[in-house]
PDB file of C-alpha atoms in Angstrom:
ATOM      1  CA  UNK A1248      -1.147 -21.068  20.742  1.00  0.00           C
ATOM      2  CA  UNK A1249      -1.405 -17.396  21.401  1.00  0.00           C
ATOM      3  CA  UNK A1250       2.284 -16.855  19.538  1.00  0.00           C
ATOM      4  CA  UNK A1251       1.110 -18.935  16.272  1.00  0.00           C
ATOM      5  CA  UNK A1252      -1.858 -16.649  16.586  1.00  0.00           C
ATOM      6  CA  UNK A1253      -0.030 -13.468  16.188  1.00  0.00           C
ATOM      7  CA  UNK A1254       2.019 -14.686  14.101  1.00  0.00           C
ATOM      8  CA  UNK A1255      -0.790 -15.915  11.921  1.00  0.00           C
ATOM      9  CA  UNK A1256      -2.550 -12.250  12.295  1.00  0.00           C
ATOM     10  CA  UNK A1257       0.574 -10.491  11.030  1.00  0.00           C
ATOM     11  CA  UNK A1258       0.612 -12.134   8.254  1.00  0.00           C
ATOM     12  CA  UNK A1259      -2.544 -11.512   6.865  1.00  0.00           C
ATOM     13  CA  UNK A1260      -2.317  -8.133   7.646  1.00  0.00           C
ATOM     14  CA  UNK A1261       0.569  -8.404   5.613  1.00  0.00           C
ATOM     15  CA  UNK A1262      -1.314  -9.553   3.193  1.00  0.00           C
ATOM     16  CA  UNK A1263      -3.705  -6.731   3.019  1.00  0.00           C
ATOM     17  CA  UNK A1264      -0.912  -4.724   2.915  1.00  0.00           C
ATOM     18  CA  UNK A1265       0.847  -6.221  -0.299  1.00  0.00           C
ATOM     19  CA  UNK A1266      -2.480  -6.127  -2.185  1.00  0.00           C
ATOM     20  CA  UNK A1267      -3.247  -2.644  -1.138  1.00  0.00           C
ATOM     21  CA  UNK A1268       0.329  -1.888  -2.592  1.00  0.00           C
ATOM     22  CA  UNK A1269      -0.974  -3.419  -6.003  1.00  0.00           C
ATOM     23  CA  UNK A1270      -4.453  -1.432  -6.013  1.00  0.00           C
ATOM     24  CA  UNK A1271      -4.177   2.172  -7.471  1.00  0.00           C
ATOM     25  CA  UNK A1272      -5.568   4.861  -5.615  1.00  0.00           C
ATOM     26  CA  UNK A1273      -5.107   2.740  -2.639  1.00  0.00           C
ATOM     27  CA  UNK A1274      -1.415   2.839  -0.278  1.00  0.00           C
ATOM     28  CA  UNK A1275       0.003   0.347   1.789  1.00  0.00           C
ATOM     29  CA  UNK A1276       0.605   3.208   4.167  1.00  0.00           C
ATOM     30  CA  UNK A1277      -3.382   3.428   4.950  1.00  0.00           C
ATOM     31  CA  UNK A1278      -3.580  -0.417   5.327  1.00  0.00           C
ATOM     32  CA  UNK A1279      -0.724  -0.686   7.870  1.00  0.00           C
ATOM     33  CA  UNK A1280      -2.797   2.830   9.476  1.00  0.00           C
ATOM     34  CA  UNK A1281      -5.848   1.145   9.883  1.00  0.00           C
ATOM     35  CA  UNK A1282      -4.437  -1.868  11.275  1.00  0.00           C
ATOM     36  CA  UNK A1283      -2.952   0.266  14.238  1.00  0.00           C
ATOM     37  CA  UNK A1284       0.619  -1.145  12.974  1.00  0.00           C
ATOM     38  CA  UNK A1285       1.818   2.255  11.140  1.00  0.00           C
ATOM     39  CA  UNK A1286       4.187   3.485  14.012  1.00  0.00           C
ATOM     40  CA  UNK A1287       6.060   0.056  14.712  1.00  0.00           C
ATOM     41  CA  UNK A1288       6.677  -0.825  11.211  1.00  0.00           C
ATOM     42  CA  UNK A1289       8.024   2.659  10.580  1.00  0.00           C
ATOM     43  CA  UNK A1290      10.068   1.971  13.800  1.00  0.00           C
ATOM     44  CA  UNK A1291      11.638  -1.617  12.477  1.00  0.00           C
ATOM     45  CA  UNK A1292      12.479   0.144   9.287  1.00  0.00           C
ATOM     46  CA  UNK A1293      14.852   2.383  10.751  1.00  0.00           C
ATOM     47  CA  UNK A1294      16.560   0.459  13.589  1.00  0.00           C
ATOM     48  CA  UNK A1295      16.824  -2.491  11.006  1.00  0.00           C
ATOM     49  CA  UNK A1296      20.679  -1.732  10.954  1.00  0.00           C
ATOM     50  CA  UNK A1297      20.901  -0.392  14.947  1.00  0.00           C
ATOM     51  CA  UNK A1298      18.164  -2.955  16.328  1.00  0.00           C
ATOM     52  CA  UNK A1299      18.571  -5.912  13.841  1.00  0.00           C
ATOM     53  CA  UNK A1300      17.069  -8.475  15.299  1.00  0.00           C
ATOM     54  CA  UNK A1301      13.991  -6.984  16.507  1.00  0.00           C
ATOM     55  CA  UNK A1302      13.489  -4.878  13.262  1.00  0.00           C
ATOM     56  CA  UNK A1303      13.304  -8.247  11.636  1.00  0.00           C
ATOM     57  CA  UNK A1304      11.138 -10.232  13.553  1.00  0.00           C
ATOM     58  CA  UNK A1305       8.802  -7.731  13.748  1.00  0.00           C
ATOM     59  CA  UNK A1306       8.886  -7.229   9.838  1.00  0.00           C
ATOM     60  CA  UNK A1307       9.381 -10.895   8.622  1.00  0.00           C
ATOM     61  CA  UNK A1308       5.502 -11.972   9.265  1.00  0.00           C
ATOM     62  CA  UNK A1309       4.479  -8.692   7.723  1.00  0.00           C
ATOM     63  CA  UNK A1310       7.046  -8.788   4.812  1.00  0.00           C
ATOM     64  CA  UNK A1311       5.787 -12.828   4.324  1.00  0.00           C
ATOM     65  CA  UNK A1312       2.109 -11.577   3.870  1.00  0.00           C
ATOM     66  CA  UNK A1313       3.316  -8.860   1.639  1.00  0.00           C
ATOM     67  CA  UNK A1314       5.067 -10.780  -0.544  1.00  0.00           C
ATOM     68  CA  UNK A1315       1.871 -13.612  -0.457  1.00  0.00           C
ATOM     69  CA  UNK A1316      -0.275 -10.826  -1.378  1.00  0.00           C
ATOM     70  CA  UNK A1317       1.566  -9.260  -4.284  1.00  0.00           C
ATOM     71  CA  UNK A1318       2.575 -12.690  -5.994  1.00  0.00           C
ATOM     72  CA  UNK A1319      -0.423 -14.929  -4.872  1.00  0.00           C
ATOM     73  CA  UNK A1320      -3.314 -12.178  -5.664  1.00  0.00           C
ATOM     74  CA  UNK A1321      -2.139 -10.104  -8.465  1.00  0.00           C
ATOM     75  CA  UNK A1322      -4.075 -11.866 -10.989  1.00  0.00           C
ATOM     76  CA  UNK A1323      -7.065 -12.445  -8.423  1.00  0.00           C
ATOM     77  CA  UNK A1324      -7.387  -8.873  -8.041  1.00  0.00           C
ATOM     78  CA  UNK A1325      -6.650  -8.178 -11.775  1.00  0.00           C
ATOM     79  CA  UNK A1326      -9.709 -10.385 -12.438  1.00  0.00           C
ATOM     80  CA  UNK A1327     -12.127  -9.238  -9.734  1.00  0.00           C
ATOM     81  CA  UNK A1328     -11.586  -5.091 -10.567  1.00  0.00           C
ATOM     82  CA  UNK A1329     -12.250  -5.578 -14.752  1.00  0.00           C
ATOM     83  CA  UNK A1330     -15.115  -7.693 -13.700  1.00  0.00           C
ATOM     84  CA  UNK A1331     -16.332  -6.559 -10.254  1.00  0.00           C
ATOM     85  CA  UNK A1332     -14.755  -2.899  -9.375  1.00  0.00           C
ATOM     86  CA  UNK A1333     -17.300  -1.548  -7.603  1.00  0.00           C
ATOM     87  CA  UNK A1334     -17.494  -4.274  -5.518  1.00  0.00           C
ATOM     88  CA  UNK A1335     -13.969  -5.021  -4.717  1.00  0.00           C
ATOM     89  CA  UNK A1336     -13.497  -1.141  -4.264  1.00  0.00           C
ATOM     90  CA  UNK A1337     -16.327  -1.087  -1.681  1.00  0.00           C
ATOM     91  CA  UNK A1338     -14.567  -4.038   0.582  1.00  0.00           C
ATOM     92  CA  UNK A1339     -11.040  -1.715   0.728  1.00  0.00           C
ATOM     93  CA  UNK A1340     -13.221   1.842   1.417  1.00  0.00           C
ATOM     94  CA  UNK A1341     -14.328  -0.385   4.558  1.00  0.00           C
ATOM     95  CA  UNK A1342     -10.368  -1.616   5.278  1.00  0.00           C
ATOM     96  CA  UNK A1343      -9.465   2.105   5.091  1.00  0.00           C
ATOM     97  CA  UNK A1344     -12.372   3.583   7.299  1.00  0.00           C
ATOM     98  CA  UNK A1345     -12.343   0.447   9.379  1.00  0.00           C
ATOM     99  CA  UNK A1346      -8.768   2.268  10.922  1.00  0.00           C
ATOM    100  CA  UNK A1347     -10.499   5.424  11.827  1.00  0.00           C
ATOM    101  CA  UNK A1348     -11.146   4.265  15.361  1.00  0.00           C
ATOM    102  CA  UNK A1349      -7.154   3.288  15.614  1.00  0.00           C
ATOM    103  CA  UNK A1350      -6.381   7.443  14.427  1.00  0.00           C
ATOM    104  CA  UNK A1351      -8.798   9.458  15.882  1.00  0.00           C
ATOM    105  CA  UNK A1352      -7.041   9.334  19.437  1.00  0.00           C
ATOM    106  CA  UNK A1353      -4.030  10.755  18.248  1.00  0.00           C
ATOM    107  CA  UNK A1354      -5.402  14.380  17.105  1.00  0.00           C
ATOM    108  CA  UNK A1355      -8.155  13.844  19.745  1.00  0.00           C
ATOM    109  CA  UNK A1356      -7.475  15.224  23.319  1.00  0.00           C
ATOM    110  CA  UNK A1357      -7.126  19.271  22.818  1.00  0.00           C
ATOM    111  CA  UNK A1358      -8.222  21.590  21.183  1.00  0.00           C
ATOM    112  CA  UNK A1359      -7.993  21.830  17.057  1.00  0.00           C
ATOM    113  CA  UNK A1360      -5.215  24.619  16.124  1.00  0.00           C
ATOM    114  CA  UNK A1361      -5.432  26.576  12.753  1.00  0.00           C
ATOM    115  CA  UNK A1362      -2.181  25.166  11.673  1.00  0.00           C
ATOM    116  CA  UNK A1363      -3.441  21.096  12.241  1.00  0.00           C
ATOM    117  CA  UNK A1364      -6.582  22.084  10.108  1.00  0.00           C
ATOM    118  CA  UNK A1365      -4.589  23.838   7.379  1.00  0.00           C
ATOM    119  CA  UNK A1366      -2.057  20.410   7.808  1.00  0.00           C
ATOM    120  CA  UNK A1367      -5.603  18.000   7.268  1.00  0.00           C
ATOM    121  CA  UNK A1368      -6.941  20.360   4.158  1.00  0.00           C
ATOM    122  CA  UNK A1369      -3.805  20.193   2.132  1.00  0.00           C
ATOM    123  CA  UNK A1370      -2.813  16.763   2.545  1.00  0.00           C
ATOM    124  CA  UNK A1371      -6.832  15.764   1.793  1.00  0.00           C
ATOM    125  CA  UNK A1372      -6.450  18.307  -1.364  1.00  0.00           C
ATOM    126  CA  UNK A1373      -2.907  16.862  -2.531  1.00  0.00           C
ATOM    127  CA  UNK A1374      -4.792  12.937  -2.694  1.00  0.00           C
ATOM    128  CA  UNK A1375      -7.974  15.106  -4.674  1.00  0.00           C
ATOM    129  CA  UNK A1376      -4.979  16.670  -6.893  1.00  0.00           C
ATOM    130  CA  UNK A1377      -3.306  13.841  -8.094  1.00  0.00           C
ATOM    131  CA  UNK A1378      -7.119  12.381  -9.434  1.00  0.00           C
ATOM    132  CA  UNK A1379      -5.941  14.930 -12.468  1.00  0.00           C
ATOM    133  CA  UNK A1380      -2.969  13.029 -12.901  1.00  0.00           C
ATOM    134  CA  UNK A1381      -3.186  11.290 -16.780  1.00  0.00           C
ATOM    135  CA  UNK A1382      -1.960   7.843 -17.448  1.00  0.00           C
ATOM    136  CA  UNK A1383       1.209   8.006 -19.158  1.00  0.00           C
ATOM    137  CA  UNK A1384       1.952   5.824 -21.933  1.00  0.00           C
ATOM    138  CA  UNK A1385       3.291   2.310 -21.061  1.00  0.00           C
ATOM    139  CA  UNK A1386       6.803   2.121 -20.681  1.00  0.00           C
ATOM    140  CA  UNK A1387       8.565  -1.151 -22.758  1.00  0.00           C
ATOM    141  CA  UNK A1388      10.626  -2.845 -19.938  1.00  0.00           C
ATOM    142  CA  UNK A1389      14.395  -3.447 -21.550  1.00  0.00           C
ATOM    143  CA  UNK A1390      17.176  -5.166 -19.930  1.00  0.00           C
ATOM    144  CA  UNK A1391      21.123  -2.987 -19.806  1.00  0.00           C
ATOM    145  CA  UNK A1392      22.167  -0.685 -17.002  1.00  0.00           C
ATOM    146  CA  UNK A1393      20.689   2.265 -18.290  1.00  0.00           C
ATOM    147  CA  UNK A1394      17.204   0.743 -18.097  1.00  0.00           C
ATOM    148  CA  UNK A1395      18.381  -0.528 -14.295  1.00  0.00           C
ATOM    149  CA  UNK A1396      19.148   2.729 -13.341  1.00  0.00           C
ATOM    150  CA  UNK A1397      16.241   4.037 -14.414  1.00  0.00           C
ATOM    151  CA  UNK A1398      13.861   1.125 -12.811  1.00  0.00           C
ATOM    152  CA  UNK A1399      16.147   1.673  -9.327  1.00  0.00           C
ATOM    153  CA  UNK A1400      14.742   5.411  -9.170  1.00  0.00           C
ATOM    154  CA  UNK A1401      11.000   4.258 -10.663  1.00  0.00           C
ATOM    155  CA  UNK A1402      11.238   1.398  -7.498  1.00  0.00           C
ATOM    156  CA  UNK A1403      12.537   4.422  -4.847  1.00  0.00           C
ATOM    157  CA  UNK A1404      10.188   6.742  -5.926  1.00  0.00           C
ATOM    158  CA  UNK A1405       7.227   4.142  -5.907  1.00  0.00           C
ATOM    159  CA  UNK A1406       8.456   2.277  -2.602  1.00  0.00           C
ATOM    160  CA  UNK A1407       8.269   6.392  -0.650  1.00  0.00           C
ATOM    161  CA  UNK A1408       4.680   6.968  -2.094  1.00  0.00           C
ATOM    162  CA  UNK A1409       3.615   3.601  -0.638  1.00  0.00           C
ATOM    163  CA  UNK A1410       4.893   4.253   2.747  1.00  0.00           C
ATOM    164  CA  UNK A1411       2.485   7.388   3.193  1.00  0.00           C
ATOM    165  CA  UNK A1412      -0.505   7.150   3.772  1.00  0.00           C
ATOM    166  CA  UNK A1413      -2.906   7.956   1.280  1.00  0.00           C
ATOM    167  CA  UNK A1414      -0.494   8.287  -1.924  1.00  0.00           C
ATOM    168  CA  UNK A1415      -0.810   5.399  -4.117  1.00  0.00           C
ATOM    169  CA  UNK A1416       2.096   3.952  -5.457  1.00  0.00           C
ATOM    170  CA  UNK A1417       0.672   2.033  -7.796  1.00  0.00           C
ATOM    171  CA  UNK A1418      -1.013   5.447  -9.023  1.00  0.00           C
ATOM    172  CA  UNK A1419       2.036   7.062  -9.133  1.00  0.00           C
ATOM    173  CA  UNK A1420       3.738   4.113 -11.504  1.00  0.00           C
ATOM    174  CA  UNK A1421       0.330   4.202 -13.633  1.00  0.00           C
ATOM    175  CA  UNK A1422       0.891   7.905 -14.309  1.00  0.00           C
ATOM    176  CA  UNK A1423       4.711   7.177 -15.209  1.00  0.00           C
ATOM    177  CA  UNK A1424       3.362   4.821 -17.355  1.00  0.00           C
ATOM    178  CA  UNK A1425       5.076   2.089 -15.641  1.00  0.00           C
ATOM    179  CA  UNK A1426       2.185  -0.065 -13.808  1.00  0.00           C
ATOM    180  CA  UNK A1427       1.508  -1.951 -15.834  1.00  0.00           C
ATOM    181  CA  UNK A1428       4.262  -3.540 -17.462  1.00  0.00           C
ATOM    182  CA  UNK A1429       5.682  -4.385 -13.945  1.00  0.00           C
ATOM    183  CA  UNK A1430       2.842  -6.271 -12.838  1.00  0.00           C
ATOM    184  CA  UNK A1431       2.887  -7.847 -16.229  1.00  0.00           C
ATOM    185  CA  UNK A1432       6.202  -8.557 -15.624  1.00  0.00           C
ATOM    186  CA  UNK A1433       5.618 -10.106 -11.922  1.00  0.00           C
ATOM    187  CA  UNK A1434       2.889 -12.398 -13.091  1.00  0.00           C
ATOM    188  CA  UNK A1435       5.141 -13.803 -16.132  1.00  0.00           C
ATOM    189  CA  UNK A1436       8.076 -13.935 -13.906  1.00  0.00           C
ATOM    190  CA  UNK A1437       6.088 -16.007 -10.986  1.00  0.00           C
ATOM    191  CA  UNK A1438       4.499 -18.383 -14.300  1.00  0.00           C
ATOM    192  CA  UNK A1439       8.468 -18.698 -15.537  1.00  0.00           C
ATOM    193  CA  UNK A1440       9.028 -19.572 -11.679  1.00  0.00           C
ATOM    194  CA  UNK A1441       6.632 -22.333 -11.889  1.00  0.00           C
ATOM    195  CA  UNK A1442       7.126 -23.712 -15.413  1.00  0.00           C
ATOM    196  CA  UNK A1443      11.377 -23.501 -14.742  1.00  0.00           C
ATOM    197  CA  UNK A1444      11.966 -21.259 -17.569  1.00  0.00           C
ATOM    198  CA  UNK A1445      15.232 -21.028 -16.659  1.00  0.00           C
ATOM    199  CA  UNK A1446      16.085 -17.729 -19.498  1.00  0.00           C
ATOM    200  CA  UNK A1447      12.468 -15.911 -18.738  1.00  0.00           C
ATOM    201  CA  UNK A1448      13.669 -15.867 -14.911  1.00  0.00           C
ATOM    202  CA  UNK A1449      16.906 -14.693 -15.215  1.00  0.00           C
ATOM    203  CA  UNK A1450      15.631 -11.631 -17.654  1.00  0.00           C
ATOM    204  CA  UNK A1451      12.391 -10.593 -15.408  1.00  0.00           C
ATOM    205  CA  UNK A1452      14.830 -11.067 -12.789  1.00  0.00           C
ATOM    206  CA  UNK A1453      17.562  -8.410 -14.187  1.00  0.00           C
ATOM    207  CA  UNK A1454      14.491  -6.175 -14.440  1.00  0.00           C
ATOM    208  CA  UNK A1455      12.477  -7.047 -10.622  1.00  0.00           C
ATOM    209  CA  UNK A1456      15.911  -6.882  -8.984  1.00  0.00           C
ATOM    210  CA  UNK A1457      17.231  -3.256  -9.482  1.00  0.00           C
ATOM    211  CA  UNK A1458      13.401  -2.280  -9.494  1.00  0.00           C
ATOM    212  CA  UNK A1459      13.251  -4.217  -5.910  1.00  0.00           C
ATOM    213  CA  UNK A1460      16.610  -2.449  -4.682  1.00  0.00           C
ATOM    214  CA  UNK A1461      15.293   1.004  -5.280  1.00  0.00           C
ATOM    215  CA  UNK A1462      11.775  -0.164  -3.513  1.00  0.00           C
ATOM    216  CA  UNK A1463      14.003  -1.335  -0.815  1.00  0.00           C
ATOM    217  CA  UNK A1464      15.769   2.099  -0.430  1.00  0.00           C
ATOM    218  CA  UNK A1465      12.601   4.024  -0.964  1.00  0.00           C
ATOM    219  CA  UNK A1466      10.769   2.496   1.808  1.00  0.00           C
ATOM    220  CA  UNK A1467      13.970   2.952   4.184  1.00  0.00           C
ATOM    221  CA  UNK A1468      14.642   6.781   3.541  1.00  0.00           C
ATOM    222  CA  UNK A1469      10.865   7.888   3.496  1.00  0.00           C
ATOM    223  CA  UNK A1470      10.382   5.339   7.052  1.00  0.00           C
ATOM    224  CA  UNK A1471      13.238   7.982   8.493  1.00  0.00           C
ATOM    225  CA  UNK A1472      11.344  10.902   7.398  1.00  0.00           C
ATOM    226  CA  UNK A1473       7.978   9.958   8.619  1.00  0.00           C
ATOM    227  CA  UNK A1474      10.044   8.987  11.877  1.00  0.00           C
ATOM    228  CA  UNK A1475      10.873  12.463  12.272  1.00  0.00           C
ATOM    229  CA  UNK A1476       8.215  14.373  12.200  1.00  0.00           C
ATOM    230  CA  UNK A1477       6.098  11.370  14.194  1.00  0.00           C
ATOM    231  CA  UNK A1478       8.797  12.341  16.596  1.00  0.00           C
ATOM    232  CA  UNK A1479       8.950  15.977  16.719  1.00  0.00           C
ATOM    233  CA  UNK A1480       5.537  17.040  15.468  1.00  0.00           C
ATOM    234  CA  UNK A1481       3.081  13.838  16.618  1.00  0.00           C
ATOM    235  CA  UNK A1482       0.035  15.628  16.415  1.00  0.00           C
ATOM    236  CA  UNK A1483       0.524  17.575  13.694  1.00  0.00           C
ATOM    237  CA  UNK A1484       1.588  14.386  11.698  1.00  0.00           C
ATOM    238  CA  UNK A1485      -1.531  12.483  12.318  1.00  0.00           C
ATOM    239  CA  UNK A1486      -3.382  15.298  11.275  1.00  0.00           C
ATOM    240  CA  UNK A1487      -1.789  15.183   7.481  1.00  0.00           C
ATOM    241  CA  UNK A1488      -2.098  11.495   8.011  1.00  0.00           C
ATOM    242  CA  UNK A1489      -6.075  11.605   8.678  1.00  0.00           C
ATOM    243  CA  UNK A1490      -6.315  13.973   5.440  1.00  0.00           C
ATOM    244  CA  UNK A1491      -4.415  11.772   3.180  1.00  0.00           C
ATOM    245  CA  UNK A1492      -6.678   8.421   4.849  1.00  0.00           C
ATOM    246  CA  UNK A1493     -10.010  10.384   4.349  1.00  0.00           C
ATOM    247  CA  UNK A1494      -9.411  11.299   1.329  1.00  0.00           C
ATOM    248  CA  UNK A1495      -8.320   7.830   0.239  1.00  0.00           C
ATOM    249  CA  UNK A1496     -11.775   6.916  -0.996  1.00  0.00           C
ATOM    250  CA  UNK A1497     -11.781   9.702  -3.423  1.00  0.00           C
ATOM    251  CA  UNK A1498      -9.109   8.208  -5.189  1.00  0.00           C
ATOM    252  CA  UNK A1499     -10.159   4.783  -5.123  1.00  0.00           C
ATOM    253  CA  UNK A1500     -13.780   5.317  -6.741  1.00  0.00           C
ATOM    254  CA  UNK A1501     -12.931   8.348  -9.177  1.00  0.00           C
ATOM    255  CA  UNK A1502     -12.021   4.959 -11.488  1.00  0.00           C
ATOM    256  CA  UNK A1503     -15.406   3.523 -11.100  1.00  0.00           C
ATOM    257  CA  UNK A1504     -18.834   4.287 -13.192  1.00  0.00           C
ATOM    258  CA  UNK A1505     -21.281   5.421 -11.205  1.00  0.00           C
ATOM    259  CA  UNK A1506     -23.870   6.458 -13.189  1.00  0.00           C
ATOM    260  CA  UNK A1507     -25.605   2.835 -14.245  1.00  0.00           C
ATOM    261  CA  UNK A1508     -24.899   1.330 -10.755  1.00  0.00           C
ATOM    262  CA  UNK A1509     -27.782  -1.689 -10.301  1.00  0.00           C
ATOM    263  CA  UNK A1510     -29.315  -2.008  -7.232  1.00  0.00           C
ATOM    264  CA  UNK A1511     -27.791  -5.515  -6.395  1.00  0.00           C
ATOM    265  CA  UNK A1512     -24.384  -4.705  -7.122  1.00  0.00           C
ATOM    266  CA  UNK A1513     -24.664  -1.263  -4.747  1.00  0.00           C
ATOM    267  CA  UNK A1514     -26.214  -3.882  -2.391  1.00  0.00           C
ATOM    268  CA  UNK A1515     -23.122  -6.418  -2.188  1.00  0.00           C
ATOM    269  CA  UNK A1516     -20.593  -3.360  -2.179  1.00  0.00           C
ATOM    270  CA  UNK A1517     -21.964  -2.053   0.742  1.00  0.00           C
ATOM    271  CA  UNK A1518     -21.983  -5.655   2.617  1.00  0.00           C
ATOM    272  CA  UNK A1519     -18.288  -5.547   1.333  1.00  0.00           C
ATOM    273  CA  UNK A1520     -17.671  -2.139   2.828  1.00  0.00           C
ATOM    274  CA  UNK A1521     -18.781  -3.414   6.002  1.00  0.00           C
ATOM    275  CA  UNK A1522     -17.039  -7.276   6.006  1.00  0.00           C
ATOM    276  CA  UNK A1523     -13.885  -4.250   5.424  1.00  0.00           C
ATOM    277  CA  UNK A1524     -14.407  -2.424   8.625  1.00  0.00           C
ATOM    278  CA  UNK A1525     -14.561  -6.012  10.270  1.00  0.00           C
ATOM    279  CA  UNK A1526     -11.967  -7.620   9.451  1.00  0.00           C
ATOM    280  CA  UNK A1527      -9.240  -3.807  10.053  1.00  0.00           C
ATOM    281  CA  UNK A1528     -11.164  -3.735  13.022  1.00  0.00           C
ATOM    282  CA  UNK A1529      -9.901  -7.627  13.565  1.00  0.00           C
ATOM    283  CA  UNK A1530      -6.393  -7.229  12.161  1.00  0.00           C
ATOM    284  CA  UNK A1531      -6.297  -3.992  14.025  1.00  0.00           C
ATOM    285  CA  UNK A1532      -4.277  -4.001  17.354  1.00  0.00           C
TER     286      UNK A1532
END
């Protein structure tokens, strides 16, 4: 019971990861932070070819929830931020700060040097930064290999932003101009799936699939990075890490309005910001 428990608990945090992945202004890297997992996953990346079998079965459940979050709550989350963004960007504020209590150990214990602070103020000021980023125009998706080649390097550059805490792939793609046609082109793709639209699949697939290698790559290269320096420079790490996750919530509500806010709708977002910190706290090892 315990096992199927587990099992079940990795794969909604899984889950929270994928969606995060799909939000911008909001990384996967910060979800799998506040759910204490950040360090293992990062781990199973890198031994996936010298530690196979544990890599995987550690990063099945989560990879299962991923890919349940990204194709089964696209257009759920597409729907709920043009009609309820305030809201819906309240409930993952509380998943990120929910994961506070997980981080705060690691660059608690000794005293605060000049070079961890300077570490926390420019990774808080790069996720501030990249608020000036503009939208670039939406890219038409083509099938040929020049347009694979270029989607391969789009899905590698994407895949390392969502592996860090903080940096938004999804905000990265939206300023390359390429968010949204990809997520248009995973919700057509899953509707070809289920209508057996035998052409549609086999031309979003020649698009998803070099896309999907370079995400693949991405996430593998930046997992040995972040390995690294978790390695050599712990502290110091968690420090950039803890800028990047406060700052998150700068760059998930410089998209929302503000100024006409009604007093029920602040009301619910703040019940969603706490049911957040629940449920990382829950999800949270």
């Amino acid at each position: 019971m315990v096992k199927y428990m587990k099992l079940i608990k990795d794969i909604l945090q899984g889950v929270a990861i994928g969606v995060a992945n799909i939000i911008p202004g909001v990384s996967g890297g910060t979800m799998m932070v506040s759910m204490g997992i950040y360090g293992d996953v990062i781990s199973a990346v890198t031994g996936i070819f010298s530690h196979f079998k544990q890599s995987v079965k550690l990063l099945l459940p989560y990879a299962i929830g991923m890919l349940l979050g990204i194709a089964g709550l696209s257009f759920a989350i597409g729907y709920l931020f043009e009609y309820y963004p305030f809201q819906t960007v309240m409930l993952f504020i509380g998943l990120i700060f929910g994961g506070l209590p997980l981080i705060l150990p690691k660059v608690m214990g000794a005293r605060v040097t000049l070079p961890e602070i300077l570490i926390f103020v420019a990774f808080f000021a790069l996720i501030v930064g990249m608020e000036f980023l503009q939208q670039g125009a939406d890219k038409v998706l083509t099938v040929g290999i020049g347009s694979a080649v270029t989607l391969f390097f789009i899905g590698a550059v994407a895949a390392a932003t969502m592996v860090i805490p903080g940096v938004s792939g999804s905000m990265i793609l939206m300023s390359l101009g390429y968010y949204t046609p990809i997520i248009d082109c995973i919700n057509e793709f899953i509707v070809a799936v289920f209508t057996l639209q035998w052409a549609k699949i086999w031309n979003y697939m020649r698009i998803l699939v070099p896309f999907g290698i370079g995400v693949v790559l991405g996430i593998f290269l930046i997992s040995k990075l972040v390995e690294y320096l978790l390695n050599k420079h712990e502290r110091k790490t968690y420090f950039g890490i803890l800028g990047l996750l406060v700052a998150s919530p700068i760059a998930v509500l410089s998209g929302i309005s503000l100024g006409n806010l009604e007093f029920g709708t602040a009301l619910v977002g703040i019940f969603l910001f706490i049911v957040g910190f629940i449920v990382a706290n829950f999800l949270g090892k």
